[in-house]
PDB file of C-alpha atoms in Angstrom:
ATOM      1  CA  MET M1398      -0.945  -5.644  15.425  1.00 73.00           C
ATOM      2  CA  LYS M1399       2.611  -5.078  16.605  1.00 89.00           C
ATOM      3  CA  HIS M1400       4.769  -5.413  13.502  1.00 94.00           C
ATOM      4  CA  ILE M1401       4.571  -3.163  10.427  1.00 96.00           C
ATOM      5  CA  LEU M1402       6.440  -3.770   7.162  1.00 96.00           C
ATOM      6  CA  LEU M1403       6.995  -0.462   5.358  1.00 96.00           C
ATOM      7  CA  CYS M1404       8.096  -0.828   1.711  1.00 94.00           C
ATOM      8  CA  THR M1405       9.831   2.233   0.292  1.00 94.00           C
ATOM      9  CA  ASP M1406      11.567   3.375  -2.872  1.00 91.00           C
ATOM     10  CA  GLY M1407      12.159   6.912  -1.637  1.00 90.00           C
ATOM     11  CA  SER M1408       9.604   8.389  -4.051  1.00 88.00           C
ATOM     12  CA  ARG M1409       7.068  11.134  -3.277  1.00 85.00           C
ATOM     13  CA  PHE M1410       4.449   8.532  -2.425  1.00 87.00           C
ATOM     14  CA  ALA M1411       6.894   6.844  -0.043  1.00 90.00           C
ATOM     15  CA  GLN M1412       7.328  10.141   1.795  1.00 92.00           C
ATOM     16  CA  SER M1413       3.683  10.202   2.848  1.00 93.00           C
ATOM     17  CA  SER M1414       3.825   6.491   3.753  1.00 96.00           C
ATOM     18  CA  TYR M1415       6.471   7.315   6.412  1.00 97.00           C
ATOM     19  CA  ARG M1416       4.013   9.652   8.133  1.00 96.00           C
ATOM     20  CA  TYR M1417       1.142   7.161   7.984  1.00 97.00           C
ATOM     21  CA  ALA M1418       3.446   4.435   9.311  1.00 97.00           C
ATOM     22  CA  GLY M1419       4.517   6.750  12.126  1.00 97.00           C
ATOM     23  CA  TRP M1420       0.923   7.563  12.996  1.00 96.00           C
ATOM     24  CA  LEU M1421      -0.144   3.902  13.081  1.00 95.00           C
ATOM     25  CA  ALA M1422       2.970   2.590  14.833  1.00 96.00           C
ATOM     26  CA  SER M1423       2.654   5.176  17.591  1.00 94.00           C
ATOM     27  CA  ARG M1424      -1.007   4.359  18.236  1.00 93.00           C
ATOM     28  CA  LEU M1425      -0.405   0.603  18.050  1.00 92.00           C
ATOM     29  CA  GLU M1426       2.989   0.676  19.837  1.00 93.00           C
ATOM     30  CA  ALA M1427       4.285  -1.337  16.891  1.00 96.00           C
ATOM     31  CA  GLU M1428       7.742  -2.027  15.495  1.00 97.00           C
ATOM     32  CA  VAL M1429       8.474  -0.921  11.925  1.00 97.00           C
ATOM     33  CA  ASP M1430      10.661  -2.803   9.419  1.00 97.00           C
ATOM     34  CA  VAL M1431      11.613  -0.483   6.550  1.00 97.00           C
ATOM     35  CA  LEU M1432      12.389  -2.446   3.364  1.00 96.00           C
ATOM     36  CA  PHE M1433      14.200  -0.945   0.368  1.00 95.00           C
ATOM     37  CA  VAL M1434      14.823  -3.244  -2.588  1.00 93.00           C
ATOM     38  CA  SER M1435      17.311  -2.212  -5.284  1.00 90.00           C
ATOM     39  CA  ASP M1436      15.934  -3.458  -8.590  1.00 83.00           C
ATOM     40  CA  ILE M1437      18.584  -5.841  -9.877  1.00 75.00           C
ATOM     41  CA  ARG M1438      17.855  -4.711 -13.431  1.00 73.00           C
ATOM     42  CA  SER M1439      19.058  -1.211 -12.606  1.00 69.00           C
ATOM     43  CA  GLN M1440      22.663  -2.344 -12.104  1.00 63.00           C
ATOM     44  CA  LYS M1441      22.895  -4.685 -15.067  1.00 64.00           C
ATOM     45  CA  VAL M1442      24.604  -3.351 -18.203  1.00 60.00           C
ATOM     46  CA  ALA M1443      23.231  -4.295 -21.608  1.00 57.00           C
ATOM     47  CA  SER M1444      25.402  -7.389 -21.959  1.00 60.00           C
ATOM     48  CA  THR M1445      28.697  -8.841 -20.796  1.00 57.00           C
ATOM     49  CA  GLY M1446      28.670 -11.560 -23.428  1.00 61.00           C
ATOM     50  CA  ASN M1447      31.506 -12.754 -25.718  1.00 62.00           C
ATOM     51  CA  TYR M1448      32.155 -10.180 -28.471  1.00 61.00           C
ATOM     52  CA  SER M1449      35.481 -11.638 -29.680  1.00 62.00           C
ATOM     53  CA  GLY M1450      33.964 -12.931 -32.915  1.00 64.00           C
ATOM     54  CA  ALA M1451      32.636  -9.506 -33.886  1.00 64.00           C
ATOM     55  CA  ILE M1452      35.296  -7.060 -32.715  1.00 65.00           C
ATOM     56  CA  GLY M1453      38.384  -9.128 -32.070  1.00 67.00           C
ATOM     57  CA  LEU M1454      39.812 -10.746 -28.933  1.00 67.00           C
ATOM     58  CA  GLY M1455      41.733  -7.725 -27.596  1.00 73.00           C
ATOM     59  CA  ALA M1456      38.891  -5.263 -28.104  1.00 73.00           C
ATOM     60  CA  SER M1457      36.413  -7.755 -26.609  1.00 77.00           C
ATOM     61  CA  ARG M1458      38.496  -8.122 -23.427  1.00 79.00           C
ATOM     62  CA  GLU M1459      38.774  -4.358 -23.054  1.00 83.00           C
ATOM     63  CA  LEU M1460      35.014  -3.902 -23.551  1.00 82.00           C
ATOM     64  CA  LEU M1461      34.211  -6.686 -21.086  1.00 82.00           C
ATOM     65  CA  ASP M1462      36.429  -5.088 -18.430  1.00 83.00           C
ATOM     66  CA  LYS M1463      34.609  -1.761 -18.890  1.00 84.00           C
ATOM     67  CA  LEU M1464      31.180  -3.403 -18.635  1.00 84.00           C
ATOM     68  CA  VAL M1465      32.132  -5.227 -15.437  1.00 83.00           C
ATOM     69  CA  GLU M1466      33.493  -1.991 -13.999  1.00 85.00           C
ATOM     70  CA  LEU M1467      30.242  -0.242 -14.922  1.00 85.00           C
ATOM     71  CA  GLU M1468      28.188  -2.907 -13.147  1.00 83.00           C
ATOM     72  CA  HIS M1469      30.253  -2.488  -9.993  1.00 85.00           C
ATOM     73  CA  GLU M1470      29.784   1.278 -10.135  1.00 85.00           C
ATOM     74  CA  LYS M1471      26.008   0.914 -10.548  1.00 85.00           C
ATOM     75  CA  ALA M1472      25.897  -1.483  -7.574  1.00 84.00           C
ATOM     76  CA  ARG M1473      27.858   1.009  -5.453  1.00 87.00           C
ATOM     77  CA  ILE M1474      25.510   3.867  -6.411  1.00 88.00           C
ATOM     78  CA  ASN M1475      22.435   1.735  -5.674  1.00 87.00           C
ATOM     79  CA  HIS M1476      23.840   0.904  -2.248  1.00 89.00           C
ATOM     80  CA  GLU M1477      24.450   4.575  -1.469  1.00 92.00           C
ATOM     81  CA  LYS M1478      20.934   5.463  -2.640  1.00 93.00           C
ATOM     82  CA  ALA M1479      19.435   2.732  -0.455  1.00 93.00           C
ATOM     83  CA  GLN M1480      21.274   3.972   2.622  1.00 95.00           C
ATOM     84  CA  LEU M1481      20.103   7.550   2.043  1.00 96.00           C
ATOM     85  CA  VAL M1482      16.470   6.465   1.540  1.00 96.00           C
ATOM     86  CA  LEU M1483      16.503   4.259   4.634  1.00 97.00           C
ATOM     87  CA  GLN M1484      18.139   6.958   6.765  1.00 97.00           C
ATOM     88  CA  ASP M1485      15.463   9.430   5.663  1.00 96.00           C
ATOM     89  CA  ALA M1486      12.702   6.966   6.516  1.00 97.00           C
ATOM     90  CA  GLU M1487      14.225   6.314   9.936  1.00 97.00           C
ATOM     91  CA  ALA M1488      14.505  10.041  10.691  1.00 97.00           C
ATOM     92  CA  GLN M1489      10.848  10.635   9.818  1.00 96.00           C
ATOM     93  CA  LEU M1490       9.640   7.643  11.807  1.00 97.00           C
ATOM     94  CA  ARG M1491      11.633   8.700  14.879  1.00 97.00           C
ATOM     95  CA  ALA M1492      10.207  12.216  14.528  1.00 96.00           C
ATOM     96  CA  ALA M1493       6.753  10.609  14.680  1.00 95.00           C
ATOM     97  CA  GLY M1494       7.662   8.860  17.940  1.00 94.00           C
ATOM     98  CA  VAL M1495       8.532   5.386  16.638  1.00 96.00           C
ATOM     99  CA  THR M1496      11.432   3.840  18.573  1.00 95.00           C
ATOM    100  CA  ALA M1497      11.620   0.243  17.280  1.00 96.00           C
ATOM    101  CA  ILE M1498      12.857   0.487  13.671  1.00 97.00           C
ATOM    102  CA  ASP M1499      14.750  -2.047  11.555  1.00 97.00           C
ATOM    103  CA  LEU M1500      16.269  -0.922   8.231  1.00 97.00           C
ATOM    104  CA  ILE M1501      16.566  -3.568   5.501  1.00 96.00           C
ATOM    105  CA  HIS M1502      18.281  -3.308   2.091  1.00 95.00           C
ATOM    106  CA  GLU M1503      17.951  -6.124  -0.430  1.00 93.00           C
ATOM    107  CA  THR M1504      18.713  -6.488  -4.131  1.00 91.00           C
ATOM    108  CA  GLY M1505      16.299  -8.262  -6.469  1.00 90.00           C
ATOM    109  CA  PHE M1506      12.595  -7.731  -7.075  1.00 88.00           C
ATOM    110  CA  LEU M1507      10.328  -6.314  -4.359  1.00 86.00           C
ATOM    111  CA  VAL M1508       7.426  -8.613  -5.272  1.00 83.00           C
ATOM    112  CA  ASP M1509       9.616 -11.687  -4.716  1.00 85.00           C
ATOM    113  CA  ILE M1510      11.526 -10.472  -1.672  1.00 88.00           C
ATOM    114  CA  PHE M1511       8.720  -8.953   0.390  1.00 84.00           C
ATOM    115  CA  HIS M1512       7.208 -12.403   1.102  1.00 85.00           C
ATOM    116  CA  ARG M1513      10.207 -13.240   3.317  1.00 88.00           C
ATOM    117  CA  PHE M1514       9.397 -10.295   5.551  1.00 90.00           C
ATOM    118  CA  GLU M1515       5.615 -10.420   5.190  1.00 88.00           C
ATOM    119  CA  ALA M1516       5.467 -13.618   7.256  1.00 88.00           C
ATOM    120  CA  THR M1517       6.367 -11.787  10.466  1.00 91.00           C
ATOM    121  CA  ALA M1518       4.431  -8.603   9.683  1.00 93.00           C
ATOM    122  CA  ASP M1519       0.891  -7.752  10.771  1.00 93.00           C
ATOM    123  CA  LEU M1520       0.471  -4.904   8.277  1.00 94.00           C
ATOM    124  CA  ILE M1521       2.083  -3.911   4.957  1.00 94.00           C
ATOM    125  CA  ILE M1522       2.404  -0.212   4.058  1.00 95.00           C
ATOM    126  CA  LEU M1523       3.416   1.038   0.619  1.00 92.00           C
ATOM    127  CA  GLY M1524       2.719   3.921  -1.741  1.00 91.00           C
ATOM    128  CA  LYS M1525       0.042   3.795  -4.412  1.00 86.00           C
ATOM    129  CA  ARG M1526       2.703   4.483  -7.005  1.00 77.00           C
ATOM    130  CA  GLY M1527       6.493   4.517  -7.040  1.00 70.00           C
ATOM    131  CA  GLU M1528       9.393   6.164  -8.776  1.00 65.00           C
ATOM    132  CA  ALA M1529       7.599   6.198 -12.148  1.00 60.00           C
ATOM    133  CA  ALA M1530       4.561   8.045 -10.750  1.00 56.00           C
ATOM    134  CA  GLU M1531       5.214  11.149 -12.812  1.00 57.00           C
ATOM    135  CA  PHE M1532       4.976   9.156 -16.049  1.00 53.00           C
ATOM    136  CA  ALA M1533       1.730   7.258 -15.337  1.00 54.00           C
ATOM    137  CA  SER M1534      -0.328   9.347 -12.946  1.00 56.00           C
ATOM    138  CA  ASP M1535      -3.615   7.568 -13.722  1.00 59.00           C
ATOM    139  CA  HIS M1536      -2.310   4.082 -13.035  1.00 61.00           C
ATOM    140  CA  LEU M1537      -1.383   2.074  -9.978  1.00 66.00           C
ATOM    141  CA  GLY M1538       2.238   1.125  -9.418  1.00 67.00           C
ATOM    142  CA  ALA M1539       3.037  -2.356 -10.714  1.00 69.00           C
ATOM    143  CA  ASN M1540       4.638  -3.420  -7.425  1.00 76.00           C
ATOM    144  CA  MET M1541       1.724  -2.072  -5.388  1.00 78.00           C
ATOM    145  CA  GLU M1542      -0.869  -3.969  -7.402  1.00 76.00           C
ATOM    146  CA  ARG M1543       1.108  -7.226  -7.321  1.00 79.00           C
ATOM    147  CA  ILE M1544       1.707  -7.011  -3.583  1.00 80.00           C
ATOM    148  CA  ALA M1545      -1.925  -6.155  -2.833  1.00 77.00           C
ATOM    149  CA  ARG M1546      -2.999  -9.209  -4.811  1.00 75.00           C
ATOM    150  CA  ALA M1547      -0.377 -11.573  -3.388  1.00 76.00           C
ATOM    151  CA  SER M1548      -0.203 -10.509   0.260  1.00 81.00           C
ATOM    152  CA  HIS M1549      -2.151 -12.372   2.916  1.00 81.00           C
ATOM    153  CA  LYS M1550      -1.806  -9.474   5.344  1.00 88.00           C
ATOM    154  CA  PRO M1551      -3.724  -6.179   5.527  1.00 90.00           C
ATOM    155  CA  CYS M1552      -2.207  -3.538   3.223  1.00 91.00           C
ATOM    156  CA  LEU M1553      -2.287   0.218   3.715  1.00 94.00           C
ATOM    157  CA  ILE M1554      -1.940   1.871   0.304  1.00 93.00           C
ATOM    158  CA  THR M1555      -0.907   5.488   0.752  1.00 94.00           C
ATOM    159  CA  CYS M1556      -1.474   8.431  -1.573  1.00 90.00           C
ATOM    160  CA  ARG M1557       0.870  11.257  -2.545  1.00 87.00           C
ATOM    161  CA  HIS M1558       0.001  13.719   0.215  1.00 89.00           C
ATOM    162  CA  TYR M1559      -0.331  13.067   3.932  1.00 93.00           C
ATOM    163  CA  LYS M1560      -3.539  14.067   5.650  1.00 91.00           C
ATOM    164  CA  PRO M1561      -4.096  13.637   9.398  1.00 94.00           C
ATOM    165  CA  ILE M1562      -6.473  10.730  10.030  1.00 95.00           C
ATOM    166  CA  GLU M1563      -9.579  12.053  11.737  1.00 96.00           C
ATOM    167  CA  ARG M1564     -12.529  10.649   9.793  1.00 97.00           C
ATOM    168  CA  LEU M1565     -12.860   6.994   8.703  1.00 97.00           C
ATOM    169  CA  LEU M1566     -15.025   5.482   6.003  1.00 97.00           C
ATOM    170  CA  LEU M1567     -15.755   1.756   6.090  1.00 95.00           C
ATOM    171  CA  ALA M1568     -17.042   0.554   2.701  1.00 93.00           C
ATOM    172  CA  TYR M1569     -19.118  -2.427   3.779  1.00 92.00           C
ATOM    173  CA  ASP M1570     -20.760  -5.064   1.569  1.00 88.00           C
ATOM    174  CA  GLY M1571     -21.154  -7.852   4.137  1.00 88.00           C
ATOM    175  CA  GLY M1572     -18.430 -10.005   2.545  1.00 85.00           C
ATOM    176  CA  LYS M1573     -15.908 -11.972   4.597  1.00 85.00           C
ATOM    177  CA  SER M1574     -13.063  -9.535   4.005  1.00 83.00           C
ATOM    178  CA  CYS M1575     -15.318  -6.635   5.059  1.00 87.00           C
ATOM    179  CA  GLN M1576     -16.289  -8.508   8.203  1.00 89.00           C
ATOM    180  CA  LYS M1577     -12.597  -9.002   9.026  1.00 88.00           C
ATOM    181  CA  MET M1578     -12.030  -5.310   8.480  1.00 89.00           C
ATOM    182  CA  LEU M1579     -14.898  -4.368  10.765  1.00 93.00           C
ATOM    183  CA  HIS M1580     -13.675  -6.695  13.539  1.00 93.00           C
ATOM    184  CA  PHE M1581     -10.194  -5.197  13.258  1.00 91.00           C
ATOM    185  CA  LEU M1582     -11.496  -1.626  13.189  1.00 93.00           C
ATOM    186  CA  VAL M1583     -13.601  -1.887  16.343  1.00 93.00           C
ATOM    187  CA  ALA M1584     -10.938  -3.831  18.271  1.00 92.00           C
ATOM    188  CA  SER M1585      -7.881  -1.779  17.317  1.00 91.00           C
ATOM    189  CA  PRO M1586      -6.708   1.066  19.580  1.00 91.00           C
ATOM    190  CA  ALA M1587      -5.532   2.870  16.433  1.00 92.00           C
ATOM    191  CA  PHE M1588      -9.027   4.060  15.554  1.00 94.00           C
ATOM    192  CA  GLN M1589     -10.586   4.680  18.943  1.00 93.00           C
ATOM    193  CA  GLY M1590     -12.078   8.143  19.264  1.00 92.00           C
ATOM    194  CA  LEU M1591     -12.163   8.830  15.524  1.00 96.00           C
ATOM    195  CA  ASP M1592     -15.246   9.774  13.533  1.00 97.00           C
ATOM    196  CA  LEU M1593     -16.581   6.663  11.731  1.00 97.00           C
ATOM    197  CA  HIS M1594     -18.774   6.506   8.635  1.00 97.00           C
ATOM    198  CA  ILE M1595     -20.112   3.237   7.206  1.00 96.00           C
ATOM    199  CA  VAL M1596     -21.461   3.141   3.663  1.00 95.00           C
ATOM    200  CA  THR M1597     -23.008   0.292   1.688  1.00 93.00           C
ATOM    201  CA  ALA M1598     -23.622   0.598  -2.045  1.00 90.00           C
ATOM    202  CA  GLY M1599     -26.998  -0.899  -2.945  1.00 89.00           C
ATOM    203  CA  LYS M1600     -28.322  -2.146  -6.255  1.00 88.00           C
ATOM    204  CA  LYS M1601     -31.372   0.106  -5.825  1.00 89.00           C
ATOM    205  CA  ALA M1602     -32.889   2.505  -3.281  1.00 88.00           C
ATOM    206  CA  ASP M1603     -34.872  -0.233  -1.501  1.00 89.00           C
ATOM    207  CA  ASP M1604     -32.102  -2.865  -1.530  1.00 90.00           C
ATOM    208  CA  GLU M1605     -33.057  -4.787   1.619  1.00 93.00           C
ATOM    209  CA  THR M1606     -29.944  -6.974   1.565  1.00 92.00           C
ATOM    210  CA  ALA M1607     -27.658  -3.946   1.540  1.00 91.00           C
ATOM    211  CA  LYS M1608     -29.684  -2.366   4.373  1.00 93.00           C
ATOM    212  CA  ALA M1609     -29.368  -5.552   6.422  1.00 94.00           C
ATOM    213  CA  HIS M1610     -25.577  -5.618   5.942  1.00 92.00           C
ATOM    214  CA  LEU M1611     -25.374  -1.988   7.011  1.00 94.00           C
ATOM    215  CA  LYS M1612     -27.456  -2.605  10.122  1.00 95.00           C
ATOM    216  CA  VAL M1613     -25.182  -5.451  11.229  1.00 94.00           C
ATOM    217  CA  ALA M1614     -22.085  -3.311  10.750  1.00 95.00           C
ATOM    218  CA  ALA M1615     -23.631  -0.386  12.635  1.00 96.00           C
ATOM    219  CA  MET M1616     -24.562  -2.581  15.615  1.00 96.00           C
ATOM    220  CA  GLU M1617     -21.041  -4.002  15.907  1.00 96.00           C
ATOM    221  CA  ALA M1618     -19.484  -0.546  15.692  1.00 96.00           C
ATOM    222  CA  GLU M1619     -21.881   0.859  18.293  1.00 96.00           C
ATOM    223  CA  SER M1620     -21.169  -2.038  20.656  1.00 95.00           C
ATOM    224  CA  ALA M1621     -17.494  -1.023  20.553  1.00 94.00           C
ATOM    225  CA  GLY M1622     -18.275   2.578  21.487  1.00 94.00           C
ATOM    226  CA  PHE M1623     -18.415   4.206  18.045  1.00 96.00           C
ATOM    227  CA  ARG M1624     -21.284   6.453  17.000  1.00 96.00           C
ATOM    228  CA  PRO M1625     -21.156   5.715  13.273  1.00 97.00           C
ATOM    229  CA  THR M1626     -22.847   7.684  10.528  1.00 97.00           C
ATOM    230  CA  CYS M1627     -24.426   4.987   8.358  1.00 96.00           C
ATOM    231  CA  GLN M1628     -25.831   5.270   4.861  1.00 95.00           C
ATOM    232  CA  MET M1629     -26.959   2.919   2.091  1.00 95.00           C
ATOM    233  CA  ILE M1630     -26.508   4.595  -1.267  1.00 94.00           C
ATOM    234  CA  PRO M1631     -27.718   3.037  -4.529  1.00 94.00           C
ATOM    235  CA  GLY M1632     -25.203   2.919  -7.330  1.00 91.00           C
ATOM    236  CA  ALA M1633     -21.877   1.472  -8.424  1.00 88.00           C
ATOM    237  CA  ALA M1634     -19.650   1.054  -5.380  1.00 87.00           C
ATOM    238  CA  GLU M1635     -16.587   2.716  -6.906  1.00 85.00           C
ATOM    239  CA  LYS M1636     -18.597   5.834  -7.805  1.00 89.00           C
ATOM    240  CA  VAL M1637     -20.631   5.989  -4.584  1.00 91.00           C
ATOM    241  CA  ILE M1638     -17.591   5.586  -2.319  1.00 92.00           C
ATOM    242  CA  THR M1639     -15.425   8.104  -4.156  1.00 92.00           C
ATOM    243  CA  GLN M1640     -18.162  10.744  -4.076  1.00 94.00           C
ATOM    244  CA  TYR M1641     -18.779  10.104  -0.364  1.00 96.00           C
ATOM    245  CA  ILE M1642     -15.073  10.537   0.449  1.00 96.00           C
ATOM    246  CA  GLN M1643     -15.014  13.934  -1.222  1.00 94.00           C
ATOM    247  CA  ALA M1644     -18.339  15.124   0.206  1.00 96.00           C
ATOM    248  CA  HIS M1645     -17.528  14.222   3.822  1.00 97.00           C
ATOM    249  CA  ASP M1646     -13.796  15.022   3.996  1.00 96.00           C
ATOM    250  CA  ILE M1647     -12.880  11.412   4.746  1.00 97.00           C
ATOM    251  CA  SER M1648      -9.220  10.827   5.620  1.00 96.00           C
ATOM    252  CA  LEU M1649      -8.955   7.002   5.483  1.00 97.00           C
ATOM    253  CA  LEU M1650     -10.935   4.412   3.503  1.00 95.00           C
ATOM    254  CA  LEU M1651     -11.196   0.887   4.929  1.00 95.00           C
ATOM    255  CA  MET M1652     -12.465  -1.920   2.722  1.00 89.00           C
ATOM    256  CA  GLY M1653     -12.227  -5.593   1.869  1.00 83.00           C
ATOM    257  CA  ALA M1654     -10.021  -6.457  -1.086  1.00 70.00           C
ATOM    258  CA  TYR M1655     -10.994  -8.515  -4.090  1.00 53.00           C
ATOM    259  CA  GLY M1656     -14.212  -9.739  -2.554  1.00 49.00           C
ATOM    260  CA  HIS M1657     -16.133  -9.480  -5.786  1.00 47.00           C
ATOM    261  CA  SER M1658     -16.699 -11.732  -8.761  1.00 45.00           C
ATOM    262  CA  ARG M1659     -13.537 -13.210 -10.211  1.00 44.00           C
ATOM    263  CA  ILE M1660     -15.030 -13.019 -13.683  1.00 39.00           C
ATOM    264  CA  ARG M1661     -15.916  -9.358 -13.253  1.00 41.00           C
ATOM    265  CA  HIS M1662     -12.396  -8.673 -12.064  1.00 43.00           C
ATOM    266  CA  LEU M1663     -10.895 -10.339 -15.118  1.00 39.00           C
ATOM    267  CA  VAL M1664     -13.188  -8.625 -17.602  1.00 36.00           C
ATOM    268  CA  LEU M1665     -13.819  -5.156 -16.200  1.00 37.00           C
ATOM    269  CA  GLY M1666     -11.312  -4.649 -13.431  1.00 46.00           C
ATOM    270  CA  SER M1667     -12.385  -5.056  -9.824  1.00 69.00           C
ATOM    271  CA  THR M1668     -14.137  -2.508  -7.654  1.00 74.00           C
ATOM    272  CA  THR M1669     -11.048  -2.617  -5.459  1.00 78.00           C
ATOM    273  CA  ILE M1670      -8.713  -1.636  -8.281  1.00 79.00           C
ATOM    274  CA  GLN M1671     -10.994   1.156  -9.438  1.00 80.00           C
ATOM    275  CA  LEU M1672     -11.306   2.519  -5.898  1.00 82.00           C
ATOM    276  CA  LEU M1673      -7.555   2.368  -5.379  1.00 83.00           C
ATOM    277  CA  ARG M1674      -7.078   4.392  -8.541  1.00 83.00           C
ATOM    278  CA  SER M1675      -9.712   6.995  -7.755  1.00 83.00           C
ATOM    279  CA  SER M1676      -9.443   7.344  -3.972  1.00 88.00           C
ATOM    280  CA  PRO M1677      -7.894  10.665  -2.921  1.00 90.00           C
ATOM    281  CA  VAL M1678      -7.134   9.216   0.545  1.00 94.00           C
ATOM    282  CA  PRO M1679      -5.150   6.163   1.703  1.00 95.00           C
ATOM    283  CA  VAL M1680      -6.889   2.803   1.579  1.00 94.00           C
ATOM    284  CA  LEU M1681      -6.586   0.036   4.166  1.00 94.00           C
ATOM    285  CA  LEU M1682      -7.311  -3.309   2.464  1.00 89.00           C
ATOM    286  CA  PHE M1683      -8.224  -6.565   4.138  1.00 85.00           C
ATOM    287  CA  ARG M1684      -8.219  -9.920   2.321  1.00 75.00           C
TER     288      ARG M1684
END
């Protein structure tokens, strides 16, 4: 994993993502592309249509000139904002020891544009919420949720406040995405030497399938030199995992994304979405 794509909007959540990106890039010796996308809607005025029939030809021309001027001014302000955000991100990454940094400013929609840069990235990092976080604190950011669904690369979803990564929790259900996560975890130099916990949520206290999954995960982690704390806990995964994070001072949750029933996801909302909403620590998702 040598190439990280860091998506930023300069918000409070983006601030903590700089520190997580710096931590990971330093341990992985990775390059970081910082992407800021100016929302094209933010520089459009209400309309630059033909008003001559309603207000007369002369007045229409004058109004059109003002609207065009306003659009240019909004574009200039957006460009200045982008440069300031990118410069701030670069300063924080360099302070964390990252030397290979590429700053990218685009105009459009992040969900559409990020695919062009995702192809060359090994990991996507972005905040759980964006600029509108103060107005919808119980919800995920729209861009975050769309990117997590659409991306084919691992995504690190960061929370508002940075916390040094010392204690990992792997939420393991034996699914393919969880297996990928486990392989990555034990092979990556980023997590060597950290305290590892592995938890499986079972349907009941004597859930033999869940215990078998947990045993497999524990053996692979131990073979890579970890001494994991393993536990099978009966209950709904989103509740079990969230409680475990708080009780054991976990600093990073690793899990497979969208590995559960498609129907359940459509009707109730997936375990992944619920965990992303409730997790007080960053979440590393694998597809």
